[in-house]
Amino acid sequence: MLIIFAGWLATTSFLIDFCRMLQKLQQRWKVNGINLILIIFTFAIGGSFCGLAARKILAITSIEEKTIWIFSYIVLVSLLWPVCVLLVSIPFGQFSFFKGYLVKVWDKISGKKIPDPPLIAIFASGAGSNAQKIIAYFNAHSGAGKVALIVCNKPGAGVLDIAKQHHINTMLLDKEQFFHSDNYISEFKKLGIQFIVLAGFLWKIPSSLIKAYPNKIVNIHPALLPKYGGKGMYGSKVHEAVIAAGEKESGITIHYVDELYDHGNIIYQATCKIDAADDAGILAQKIHLLEHQHYPTVIEQVLKLQNRS
């Protein structure tokens, strides 16, 4: 009985340690649970393939001396491993992660100094679908930027759950704090926040925050500005106005934020057709597709341009 109990304790302890290790990897790589499992499988299968390939190559050689064979095997595995892992990562949907991972490994081996990615704060008020896409994109392109903070003005908003899943710090602000205090700005500076992304954040940005981050705050609007912008024009209200006006196309506008609603310099626009049978709900779906497709990449391009200047 004691032996069984000791075995149970040892197994339980191992499982706890293993789960902690997985949790640390998930936090380090900034991935969700499913992607973590896929990454581990890619490591395992890629490693098996490169070991098998190395043996096959050595089998057609005339190397018989054991020491030379082992040395050759180690060299071959080292050379084949990156290729095998990248190939295996494609069907598992983890190519972007492993491409970035291998670049980091090479930079460390070569002694190249890797600059820290710019830290991003995302402001959101709702479910956070755009925030989710931006986080996933920068997790896969870690050198381009890093989402380090989610700022929200609604307790219980879905975006807070997304932040928790990705182990990202959050900050809840009320109107008094946001419009009549600058304390949160000093907190941003302490956290090293360098860039701010509005992703469904409905409050007007105060001038104090704009001055603290000049040309470093961007927003996405679900219409082709300068049309259908301004105070009160957000979400379904925009799409309803576009449909009511009989427009043949709509789209998204990504722009810098200034002191006025939907007024800053335009960075990028993408369009979609409006069919005769479309209502505001269908148009909203088309706009969401454009937002998810373009917002993360445009943010990356803006960060690259600012890093060069």
mmCIF file of N, CA and C in Angstrom, residues 220-272:
data_model
loop_
_atom_site.group_PDB
_atom_site.id
_atom_site.type_symbol
_atom_site.label_atom_id
_atom_site.label_comp_id
_atom_site.label_asym_id
_atom_site.label_seq_id
_atom_site.Cartn_x
_atom_site.Cartn_y
_atom_site.Cartn_z
ATOM 1 N N ILE A 220 -8.896 52.604 -36.029
ATOM 2 C CA ILE A 220 -9.525 52.060 -37.228
ATOM 3 C C ILE A 220 -11.002 52.426 -37.200
ATOM 4 N N HIS A 221 -11.488 52.963 -38.333
ATOM 5 C CA HIS A 221 -12.883 53.381 -38.435
ATOM 6 C C HIS A 221 -13.579 52.524 -39.492
ATOM 7 N N PRO A 222 -14.813 52.068 -39.226
ATOM 8 C CA PRO A 222 -15.480 51.138 -40.146
ATOM 9 C C PRO A 222 -16.205 51.808 -41.306
ATOM 10 N N ALA A 223 -15.560 52.781 -41.927
ATOM 11 C CA ALA A 223 -16.100 53.451 -43.114
ATOM 12 C C ALA A 223 -14.943 54.178 -43.792
ATOM 13 N N LEU A 224 -15.225 54.728 -44.964
ATOM 14 C CA LEU A 224 -14.203 55.427 -45.727
ATOM 15 C C LEU A 224 -14.238 56.909 -45.373
ATOM 16 N N LEU A 225 -13.424 57.295 -44.399
ATOM 17 C CA LEU A 225 -13.352 58.698 -44.006
ATOM 18 C C LEU A 225 -12.865 59.545 -45.188
ATOM 19 N N PRO A 226 -13.290 60.802 -45.281
ATOM 20 C CA PRO A 226 -13.959 61.602 -44.232
ATOM 21 C C PRO A 226 -15.466 61.384 -44.112
ATOM 22 N N LYS A 227 -16.063 60.527 -44.955
ATOM 23 C CA LYS A 227 -17.494 60.268 -44.831
ATOM 24 C C LYS A 227 -17.788 59.402 -43.598
ATOM 25 N N TYR A 228 -18.934 59.603 -43.023
ATOM 26 C CA TYR A 228 -19.494 58.753 -41.965
ATOM 27 C C TYR A 228 -18.579 58.627 -40.748
ATOM 28 N N GLY A 229 -17.983 59.751 -40.397
ATOM 29 C CA GLY A 229 -17.179 59.811 -39.187
ATOM 30 C C GLY A 229 -17.731 60.860 -38.245
ATOM 31 N N GLY A 230 -17.082 61.031 -37.118
ATOM 32 C CA GLY A 230 -17.486 62.044 -36.162
ATOM 33 C C GLY A 230 -18.155 61.463 -34.933
ATOM 34 N N LYS A 231 -18.570 62.347 -34.048
ATOM 35 C CA LYS A 231 -19.156 61.938 -32.780
ATOM 36 C C LYS A 231 -20.408 61.097 -33.001
ATOM 37 N N GLY A 232 -20.490 59.979 -32.304
ATOM 38 C CA GLY A 232 -21.660 59.105 -32.386
ATOM 39 C C GLY A 232 -21.646 58.134 -33.543
ATOM 40 N N MET A 233 -20.662 58.252 -34.421
ATOM 41 C CA MET A 233 -20.594 57.358 -35.580
ATOM 42 C C MET A 233 -19.657 56.192 -35.268
ATOM 43 N N TYR A 234 -20.230 55.124 -34.770
ATOM 44 C CA TYR A 234 -19.452 53.928 -34.459
ATOM 45 C C TYR A 234 -20.347 52.707 -34.636
ATOM 46 N N GLY A 235 -19.727 51.543 -34.855
ATOM 47 C CA GLY A 235 -20.441 50.276 -34.941
ATOM 48 C C GLY A 235 -21.548 50.274 -35.968
ATOM 49 N N SER A 236 -22.687 49.734 -35.583
ATOM 50 C CA SER A 236 -23.815 49.566 -36.506
ATOM 51 C C SER A 236 -24.355 50.900 -37.008
ATOM 52 N N LYS A 237 -24.173 51.981 -36.229
ATOM 53 C CA LYS A 237 -24.659 53.292 -36.662
ATOM 54 C C LYS A 237 -23.985 53.722 -37.964
ATOM 55 N N VAL A 238 -22.719 53.406 -38.097
ATOM 56 C CA VAL A 238 -21.993 53.741 -39.321
ATOM 57 C C VAL A 238 -22.551 52.952 -40.498
ATOM 58 N N HIS A 239 -22.712 51.660 -40.315
ATOM 59 C CA HIS A 239 -23.186 50.801 -41.411
ATOM 60 C C HIS A 239 -24.613 51.161 -41.820
ATOM 61 N N GLU A 240 -25.445 51.483 -40.851
ATOM 62 C CA GLU A 240 -26.817 51.887 -41.158
ATOM 63 C C GLU A 240 -26.826 53.174 -41.980
ATOM 64 N N ALA A 241 -25.952 54.106 -41.637
ATOM 65 C CA ALA A 241 -25.881 55.372 -42.377
ATOM 66 C C ALA A 241 -25.385 55.152 -43.802
ATOM 67 N N VAL A 242 -24.395 54.269 -43.949
ATOM 68 C CA VAL A 242 -23.849 53.968 -45.279
ATOM 69 C C VAL A 242 -24.918 53.325 -46.156
ATOM 70 N N ILE A 243 -25.667 52.372 -45.625
ATOM 71 C CA ILE A 243 -26.740 51.691 -46.370
ATOM 72 C C ILE A 243 -27.845 52.680 -46.732
ATOM 73 N N ALA A 244 -28.225 53.504 -45.764
ATOM 74 C CA ALA A 244 -29.310 54.466 -45.986
ATOM 75 C C ALA A 244 -28.951 55.480 -47.073
ATOM 76 N N ALA A 245 -27.675 55.791 -47.203
ATOM 77 C CA ALA A 245 -27.240 56.762 -48.209
ATOM 78 C C ALA A 245 -27.132 56.149 -49.604
ATOM 79 N N GLY A 246 -27.305 54.820 -49.704
ATOM 80 C CA GLY A 246 -27.248 54.167 -51.008
ATOM 81 C C GLY A 246 -25.845 54.025 -51.572
ATOM 82 N N GLU A 247 -24.855 54.001 -50.713
ATOM 83 C CA GLU A 247 -23.465 53.856 -51.173
ATOM 84 C C GLU A 247 -23.254 52.502 -51.852
ATOM 85 N N LYS A 248 -22.381 52.478 -52.833
ATOM 86 C CA LYS A 248 -22.065 51.243 -53.555
ATOM 87 C C LYS A 248 -20.851 50.525 -52.968
ATOM 88 N N GLU A 249 -20.117 51.224 -52.116
ATOM 89 C CA GLU A 249 -18.974 50.597 -51.445
ATOM 90 C C GLU A 249 -18.751 51.248 -50.090
ATOM 91 N N SER A 250 -18.109 50.497 -49.230
ATOM 92 C CA SER A 250 -17.684 51.020 -47.941
ATOM 93 C C SER A 250 -16.294 50.457 -47.681
ATOM 94 N N GLY A 251 -15.845 50.503 -46.446
ATOM 95 C CA GLY A 251 -14.510 49.979 -46.173
ATOM 96 C C GLY A 251 -14.012 50.379 -44.803
ATOM 97 N N ILE A 252 -12.707 50.380 -44.658
ATOM 98 C CA ILE A 252 -12.072 50.743 -43.384
ATOM 99 C C ILE A 252 -11.084 51.874 -43.616
ATOM 100 N N THR A 253 -10.882 52.654 -42.584
ATOM 101 C CA THR A 253 -9.868 53.707 -42.601
ATOM 102 C C THR A 253 -9.020 53.574 -41.349
ATOM 103 N N ILE A 254 -7.728 53.433 -41.544
ATOM 104 C CA ILE A 254 -6.776 53.415 -40.428
ATOM 105 C C ILE A 254 -6.087 54.770 -40.426
ATOM 106 N N HIS A 255 -6.128 55.468 -39.305
ATOM 107 C CA HIS A 255 -5.626 56.846 -39.275
ATOM 108 C C HIS A 255 -4.980 57.156 -37.926
ATOM 109 N N TYR A 256 -4.129 58.187 -37.954
ATOM 110 C CA TYR A 256 -3.583 58.703 -36.701
ATOM 111 C C TYR A 256 -4.688 59.426 -35.935
ATOM 112 N N VAL A 257 -4.532 59.477 -34.632
ATOM 113 C CA VAL A 257 -5.538 60.088 -33.778
ATOM 114 C C VAL A 257 -5.100 61.496 -33.392
ATOM 115 N N ASP A 258 -6.031 62.453 -33.566
ATOM 116 C CA ASP A 258 -5.801 63.804 -33.063
ATOM 117 C C ASP A 258 -6.942 64.192 -32.117
ATOM 118 N N GLU A 259 -7.091 65.492 -31.856
ATOM 119 C CA GLU A 259 -8.053 65.931 -30.853
ATOM 120 C C GLU A 259 -9.508 65.834 -31.311
ATOM 121 N N LEU A 260 -9.743 65.579 -32.580
ATOM 122 C CA LEU A 260 -11.097 65.492 -33.114
ATOM 123 C C LEU A 260 -11.462 64.045 -33.426
ATOM 124 N N TYR A 261 -12.760 63.732 -33.404
ATOM 125 C CA TYR A 261 -13.227 62.390 -33.748
ATOM 126 C C TYR A 261 -12.917 62.081 -35.219
ATOM 127 N N ASP A 262 -12.270 60.946 -35.455
ATOM 128 C CA ASP A 262 -12.082 60.413 -36.818
ATOM 129 C C ASP A 262 -11.495 61.454 -37.769
ATOM 130 N N HIS A 263 -10.485 62.184 -37.289
ATOM 131 C CA HIS A 263 -10.000 63.336 -38.058
ATOM 132 C C HIS A 263 -8.521 63.246 -38.426
ATOM 133 N N GLY A 264 -7.733 62.450 -37.743
ATOM 134 C CA GLY A 264 -6.287 62.434 -37.971
ATOM 135 C C GLY A 264 -5.911 61.982 -39.361
ATOM 136 N N ASN A 265 -4.645 62.193 -39.720
ATOM 137 C CA ASN A 265 -4.149 61.839 -41.054
ATOM 138 C C ASN A 265 -4.394 60.368 -41.367
ATOM 139 N N ILE A 266 -4.875 60.128 -42.579
ATOM 140 C CA ILE A 266 -5.193 58.764 -43.008
ATOM 141 C C ILE A 266 -3.912 58.011 -43.365
ATOM 142 N N ILE A 267 -3.793 56.813 -42.844
ATOM 143 C CA ILE A 267 -2.649 55.941 -43.114
ATOM 144 C C ILE A 267 -2.976 54.940 -44.221
ATOM 145 N N TYR A 268 -4.179 54.357 -44.149
ATOM 146 C CA TYR A 268 -4.523 53.281 -45.074
ATOM 147 C C TYR A 268 -6.043 53.142 -45.164
ATOM 148 N N GLN A 269 -6.515 52.806 -46.371
ATOM 149 C CA GLN A 269 -7.930 52.490 -46.573
ATOM 150 C C GLN A 269 -8.072 51.239 -47.427
ATOM 151 N N ALA A 270 -9.090 50.435 -47.136
ATOM 152 C CA ALA A 270 -9.427 49.263 -47.947
ATOM 153 C C ALA A 270 -10.940 49.276 -48.145
ATOM 154 N N THR A 271 -11.386 48.809 -49.297
ATOM 155 C CA THR A 271 -12.805 48.916 -49.638
ATOM 156 C C THR A 271 -13.448 47.549 -49.841
ATOM 157 N N CYS A 272 -14.777 47.545 -49.743
ATOM 158 C CA CYS A 272 -15.572 46.371 -50.083
ATOM 159 C C CYS A 272 -16.844 46.842 -50.794
#
